[in-house]
Amino acid sequence: MRPGPAVQLIAALVLAGAVWAVEVRTATQLNSFAWRGTADWFGGFSAVQIYDDGRRMVALSDRAVLVHARIDRDGDLITGIQTTGHWPVLSSTGQKMPGYVGDSEGIAMAPNGGFYVSFEGVHRVAYYASPGAKARVLPRPAAFRGLEGNGAFEALAIDGRGRLYAMPEQNRTAQGDIPVYRWDGQIWATPFVLPQRGRFLPVAADFGPDGRFYVLERALSLIGFRSRLRRWQIADDGPGAEEILFETGTGTHDNLEGLSVWRDTQGRLRGTMISDDNFLALQRTELVEYLLPD
């Protein structure tokens, strides 16, 4: 009997002498909600974090704006989103950051209540003690300076030990793999790479409550966007047990760029994603949620 998609093994790929086997699992879409706002700062959301059993949200705009919001729910459906506060993401001198300097793309919540933000344009990661606080910019190694101007740190995540993981959207190793940069509180290193598969590019990452590393990817065509979600077990010797949880057709969702993985009140694993509307009337800010296999 031919195995179903939940257990199907994709043909192994040989990359840099290593075999990467992939298992396909089935994630189930729960809902999609169009979040609308009229303020001039509203839009361009590139990162999201869900907490308080799915009732609270932190969203980050790529124009250096941080937003807190309450999520109203009816069972598995989002019924409304109410903004409870918004702040500019400031520079290390406490100034607002216009243009490419303020191209904020990824967010990771620190255990002490602060948060980290990754930036394109001027490639860097900065720590903020609270909303509205000045930035404390982490050291920038030489490898950061050669990254693509509009293809750098879209994805940022933090593990259970407080270590940061950042991935460039476009830059690849000489073997064609996705480099993963890790900050351990002292130095940046590249402990492992992830396999590039097809035209999808990483735009968000998160460590779930199950300890696995999740990466949201995007592919762009002339008629719309495609999205894919992959995850790995991360051990001392690198990533393993790669799984593809979903891969959409063109136009299924808008430009999904942010990812948060969490458990709901029933103990189920969920993935919430947010779209970047690029401040264009033809696009929308969309929150999409999937039920993920454990």
Short mmCIF file of C-alpha atoms in Angstrom, two decimals:
data_model
loop_
_atom_site.label_atom_id
_atom_site.label_comp_id
_atom_site.label_asym_id
_atom_site.label_seq_id
_atom_site.Cartn_x
_atom_site.Cartn_y
_atom_site.Cartn_z
CA MET A 1 0.00 0.00 0.00
CA ARG A 2 1.33 3.44 -0.88
CA PRO A 3 1.91 5.53 2.30
CA GLY A 4 -0.20 8.64 2.80
CA PRO A 5 1.22 12.18 2.90
CA ALA A 6 1.62 12.12 6.69
CA VAL A 7 4.26 9.37 6.46
CA GLN A 8 5.52 9.79 2.91
CA LEU A 9 9.28 9.98 2.58
CA ILE A 10 10.58 12.35 -0.07
CA ALA A 11 13.59 11.12 -2.01
CA ALA A 12 16.75 11.90 -0.10
CA LEU A 13 18.94 14.73 -1.34
CA VAL A 14 22.72 14.72 -1.26
CA LEU A 15 24.08 18.10 -0.16
CA ALA A 16 27.75 18.63 0.66
CA GLY A 17 28.21 14.90 1.15
CA ALA A 18 25.36 14.56 3.69
CA VAL A 19 22.00 12.88 3.14
CA TRP A 20 18.97 14.94 4.18
CA ALA A 21 15.82 12.83 4.49
CA VAL A 22 12.50 14.63 4.79
CA GLU A 23 9.23 13.41 6.24
CA VAL A 24 5.96 15.07 5.23
CA ARG A 25 3.44 15.58 8.04
CA THR A 26 -0.05 17.03 7.78
CA ALA A 27 -0.89 20.40 9.31
CA THR A 28 -4.54 21.47 9.27
CA GLN A 29 -5.59 25.06 8.63
CA LEU A 30 -7.89 26.35 11.37
CA ASN A 31 -8.71 29.89 10.28
CA SER A 32 -7.69 33.03 8.46
CA PHE A 33 -8.51 36.51 9.76
CA ALA A 34 -8.06 39.84 7.97
CA TRP A 35 -6.77 42.42 10.47
CA ARG A 36 -7.57 45.99 9.41
CA GLY A 37 -6.42 49.35 10.69
CA THR A 38 -6.53 52.96 9.55
CA ALA A 39 -3.54 54.42 11.43
CA ASP A 40 -0.62 55.53 9.27
CA TRP A 41 1.70 53.10 11.08
CA PHE A 42 -0.56 50.08 10.49
CA GLY A 43 0.78 47.48 8.06
CA GLY A 44 4.00 45.85 6.92
CA PHE A 45 3.95 43.25 9.72
CA SER A 46 6.95 40.98 9.44
CA ALA A 47 6.99 39.18 12.82
CA VAL A 48 4.53 37.97 15.44
CA GLN A 49 4.54 36.33 18.87
CA ILE A 50 1.43 34.79 20.48
CA TYR A 51 1.08 34.34 24.26
CA ASP A 52 -1.48 34.12 27.09
CA ASP A 53 -3.13 31.00 25.59
CA GLY A 54 -3.57 32.74 22.26
CA ARG A 55 -5.30 35.81 23.65
CA ARG A 56 -2.40 38.27 23.35
CA MET A 57 -0.10 39.18 20.50
CA VAL A 58 3.07 41.14 19.81
CA ALA A 59 3.51 42.18 16.17
CA LEU A 60 6.45 43.94 14.52
CA SER A 61 6.22 46.15 11.45
CA ASP A 62 9.09 46.47 9.00
CA ARG A 63 8.89 50.22 9.53
CA ALA A 64 10.16 49.94 13.11
CA VAL A 65 6.82 49.84 14.96
CA LEU A 66 6.02 47.40 17.77
CA VAL A 67 2.34 46.60 18.45
CA HIS A 68 0.61 44.86 21.37
CA ALA A 69 -2.91 43.55 20.78
CA ARG A 70 -5.69 41.44 22.28
CA ILE A 71 -7.08 38.56 20.21
CA ASP A 72 -10.77 37.72 20.52
CA ARG A 73 -11.64 34.08 19.80
CA ASP A 74 -14.63 31.83 19.39
CA GLY A 75 -13.30 28.28 19.59
CA ASP A 76 -10.76 27.81 16.83
CA LEU A 77 -11.73 31.05 15.08
CA ILE A 78 -10.23 34.52 15.52
CA THR A 79 -13.15 36.95 15.69
CA GLY A 80 -11.37 40.24 16.36
CA ILE A 81 -8.07 41.95 17.19
CA GLN A 82 -7.89 45.03 19.41
CA THR A 83 -4.70 47.09 19.55
CA THR A 84 -3.67 47.82 23.14
CA GLY A 85 -0.47 49.79 22.46
CA HIS A 86 2.14 50.68 19.87
CA TRP A 87 5.67 52.08 20.12
CA PRO A 88 8.48 53.08 17.76
CA VAL A 89 11.46 50.73 17.70
CA LEU A 90 14.30 53.09 18.56
CA SER A 91 18.00 53.31 17.78
CA SER A 92 20.77 53.00 20.34
CA THR A 93 20.58 56.77 20.86
CA GLY A 94 16.82 56.72 21.41
CA GLN A 95 15.91 58.11 17.96
CA LYS A 96 13.26 56.93 15.52
CA MET A 97 14.77 55.07 12.56
CA PRO A 98 13.56 55.94 9.06
CA GLY A 99 14.06 54.02 5.85
CA TYR A 100 16.43 51.09 5.48
CA VAL A 101 18.03 51.73 8.91
CA GLY A 102 14.69 50.87 10.53
CA ASP A 103 13.86 47.83 8.40
CA SER A 104 12.89 45.62 11.36
CA GLU A 105 12.08 42.05 10.30
CA GLY A 106 12.31 39.48 13.10
CA ILE A 107 11.49 39.36 16.81
CA ALA A 108 12.41 36.99 19.64
CA MET A 109 11.14 37.36 23.20
CA ALA A 110 13.84 37.13 25.88
CA PRO A 111 13.28 35.19 29.14
CA ASN A 112 13.73 38.37 31.22
CA GLY A 113 10.82 40.16 29.55
CA GLY A 114 12.87 42.07 26.99
CA PHE A 115 13.05 41.23 23.29
CA TYR A 116 15.44 41.09 20.35
CA VAL A 117 14.84 42.54 16.89
CA SER A 118 16.69 41.69 13.68
CA PHE A 119 17.14 44.27 10.91
CA GLU A 120 17.82 44.35 7.20
CA GLY A 121 19.41 47.32 5.49
CA VAL A 122 22.03 47.73 8.22
CA HIS A 123 22.32 44.06 9.14
CA ARG A 124 22.19 43.69 12.91
CA VAL A 125 20.35 42.30 15.92
CA ALA A 126 19.47 44.56 18.86
CA TYR A 127 18.14 43.96 22.37
CA TYR A 128 15.36 46.05 23.94
CA ALA A 129 14.63 45.94 27.67
CA SER A 130 11.02 47.04 27.08
CA PRO A 131 8.80 48.68 24.44
CA GLY A 132 10.06 52.21 23.75
CA ALA A 133 13.52 51.52 25.20
CA LYS A 134 16.80 52.33 23.47
CA ALA A 135 18.50 49.58 21.46
CA ARG A 136 21.54 47.69 22.67
CA VAL A 137 23.09 46.48 19.42
CA LEU A 138 24.84 43.11 19.53
CA PRO A 139 28.31 42.82 17.98
CA ARG A 140 28.32 42.66 14.18
CA PRO A 141 30.81 40.11 12.77
CA ALA A 142 32.38 40.59 9.36
CA ALA A 143 30.06 37.95 7.86
CA PHE A 144 27.07 40.24 8.40
CA ARG A 145 28.50 43.00 6.23
CA GLY A 146 28.37 40.92 3.05
CA LEU A 147 24.69 40.01 3.32
CA GLU A 148 22.16 41.10 0.70
CA GLY A 149 20.63 44.51 1.35
CA ASN A 150 17.03 43.29 1.16
CA GLY A 151 17.61 39.61 1.86
CA ALA A 152 19.22 39.39 5.27
CA PHE A 153 17.77 38.66 8.72
CA GLU A 154 14.07 38.09 8.11
CA ALA A 155 14.13 35.16 10.57
CA LEU A 156 15.02 35.37 14.26
CA ALA A 157 14.35 32.85 17.05
CA ILE A 158 15.46 32.09 20.61
CA ASP A 159 15.87 28.62 22.14
CA GLY A 160 15.23 27.39 25.66
CA ARG A 161 18.79 28.30 26.70
CA GLY A 162 18.40 31.91 25.57
CA ARG A 163 20.55 31.54 22.45
CA LEU A 164 19.53 33.52 19.34
CA TYR A 165 19.29 32.04 15.85
CA ALA A 166 19.26 34.31 12.78
CA MET A 167 18.99 33.31 9.13
CA PRO A 168 19.42 35.37 5.96
CA GLU A 169 16.65 35.17 3.42
CA GLN A 170 18.92 35.07 0.36
CA ASN A 171 22.59 34.43 1.18
CA ARG A 172 23.78 30.82 0.93
CA THR A 173 26.93 28.85 1.64
CA ALA A 174 29.23 27.75 -1.16
CA GLN A 175 27.35 24.41 -1.13
CA GLY A 176 23.98 26.15 -1.50
CA ASP A 177 22.75 25.64 2.08
CA ILE A 178 21.08 28.16 4.42
CA PRO A 179 23.55 29.39 7.05
CA VAL A 180 22.25 29.66 10.62
CA TYR A 181 24.00 32.22 12.85
CA ARG A 182 23.80 31.66 16.62
CA TRP A 183 24.48 34.18 19.39
CA ASP A 184 25.34 32.54 22.74
CA GLY A 185 25.66 35.78 24.70
CA GLN A 186 29.35 36.19 23.83
CA ILE A 187 29.99 35.50 20.16
CA TRP A 188 28.24 34.75 16.87
CA ALA A 189 28.95 31.33 15.36
CA THR A 190 27.55 29.21 12.51
CA PRO A 191 26.83 25.89 14.26
CA PHE A 192 24.93 24.31 11.37
CA VAL A 193 23.23 24.88 8.04
CA LEU A 194 19.78 23.94 6.73
CA PRO A 195 19.11 22.46 3.28
CA GLN A 196 17.72 24.79 0.63
CA ARG A 197 14.75 23.14 -1.06
CA GLY A 198 13.37 24.62 -4.26
CA ARG A 199 12.58 28.32 -4.56
CA PHE A 200 11.31 28.82 -1.00
CA LEU A 201 13.27 31.31 1.13
CA PRO A 202 13.23 31.58 4.97
CA VAL A 203 11.30 34.57 6.32
CA ALA A 204 10.54 33.62 9.96
CA ALA A 205 11.57 31.14 12.64
CA ASP A 206 10.53 30.05 16.11
CA PHE A 207 11.28 27.41 18.71
CA GLY A 208 8.02 25.74 19.68
CA PRO A 209 7.02 24.56 23.16
CA ASP A 210 8.01 21.08 21.91
CA GLY A 211 11.61 22.31 21.57
CA ARG A 212 11.69 21.90 17.80
CA PHE A 213 12.96 24.56 15.39
CA TYR A 214 10.30 25.86 12.98
CA VAL A 215 11.05 27.83 9.81
CA LEU A 216 8.44 29.62 7.69
CA GLU A 217 9.42 30.02 4.04
CA ARG A 218 8.04 32.01 1.13
CA ALA A 219 8.17 31.71 -2.65
CA LEU A 220 7.16 34.59 -4.91
CA SER A 221 5.81 34.52 -8.46
CA LEU A 222 4.21 37.11 -10.72
CA ILE A 223 0.73 36.04 -9.55
CA GLY A 224 1.21 35.70 -5.81
CA PHE A 225 2.86 34.02 -2.86
CA ARG A 226 3.38 30.44 -1.73
CA SER A 227 4.20 29.43 1.84
CA ARG A 228 5.89 26.42 3.42
CA LEU A 229 6.55 25.42 7.05
CA ARG A 230 9.41 23.11 8.00
CA ARG A 231 10.76 21.96 11.39
CA TRP A 232 13.77 20.15 12.85
CA GLN A 233 15.01 18.58 16.05
CA ILE A 234 18.13 20.53 17.06
CA ALA A 235 20.85 18.57 18.87
CA ASP A 236 24.50 19.30 19.67
CA ASP A 237 25.54 17.78 16.36
CA GLY A 238 23.05 19.86 14.35
CA PRO A 239 19.55 19.55 12.90
CA GLY A 240 17.75 16.26 12.36
CA ALA A 241 14.33 14.74 11.70
CA GLU A 242 13.39 17.36 9.10
CA GLU A 243 9.65 17.59 8.43
CA ILE A 244 7.51 19.56 5.99
CA LEU A 245 4.26 20.49 7.72
CA PHE A 246 2.54 22.28 4.86
CA GLU A 247 3.22 23.77 1.46
CA THR A 248 0.57 25.98 -0.13
CA GLY A 249 -0.34 26.77 -3.69
CA THR A 250 0.02 30.28 -5.11
CA GLY A 251 -2.46 32.71 -3.60
CA THR A 252 -3.64 30.48 -0.75
CA HIS A 253 -2.44 33.13 1.71
CA ASP A 254 -1.03 36.61 1.42
CA ASN A 255 2.66 37.41 2.03
CA LEU A 256 3.20 35.41 5.25
CA GLU A 257 6.36 36.67 7.00
CA GLY A 258 5.89 36.14 10.76
CA LEU A 259 5.58 32.90 12.77
CA SER A 260 4.72 31.95 16.36
CA VAL A 261 4.34 28.34 17.56
CA TRP A 262 2.39 27.76 20.81
CA ARG A 263 -0.04 25.44 22.62
CA ASP A 264 -3.70 26.24 23.07
CA THR A 265 -5.85 25.52 26.15
CA GLN A 266 -6.50 21.99 24.84
CA GLY A 267 -2.78 21.29 24.70
CA ARG A 268 -2.73 21.30 20.90
CA LEU A 269 0.24 22.65 18.98
CA ARG A 270 -0.60 25.68 16.84
CA GLY A 271 1.27 27.84 14.38
CA THR A 272 0.14 31.45 13.90
CA MET A 273 1.45 33.41 10.92
CA ILE A 274 1.05 37.05 9.92
CA SER A 275 1.34 38.64 6.47
CA ASP A 276 3.21 41.73 5.35
CA ASP A 277 0.87 43.80 3.16
CA ASN A 278 3.74 46.04 2.01
CA PHE A 279 1.37 48.98 2.70
CA LEU A 280 -0.40 48.17 -0.57
CA ALA A 281 -4.17 48.30 -1.07
CA LEU A 282 -4.07 45.11 -3.17
CA GLN A 283 -2.69 43.12 -0.23
CA ARG A 284 -4.00 42.51 3.29
CA THR A 285 -2.77 41.93 6.81
CA GLU A 286 -3.77 38.34 7.42
CA LEU A 287 -3.45 36.13 10.51
CA VAL A 288 -3.43 32.46 9.55
CA GLU A 289 -3.48 29.59 12.04
CA TYR A 290 -2.68 25.91 11.53
CA LEU A 291 -3.05 22.96 13.87
CA LEU A 292 0.36 21.26 13.85
CA PRO A 293 1.08 17.54 14.40
CA ASP A 294 2.93 16.68 17.62
#
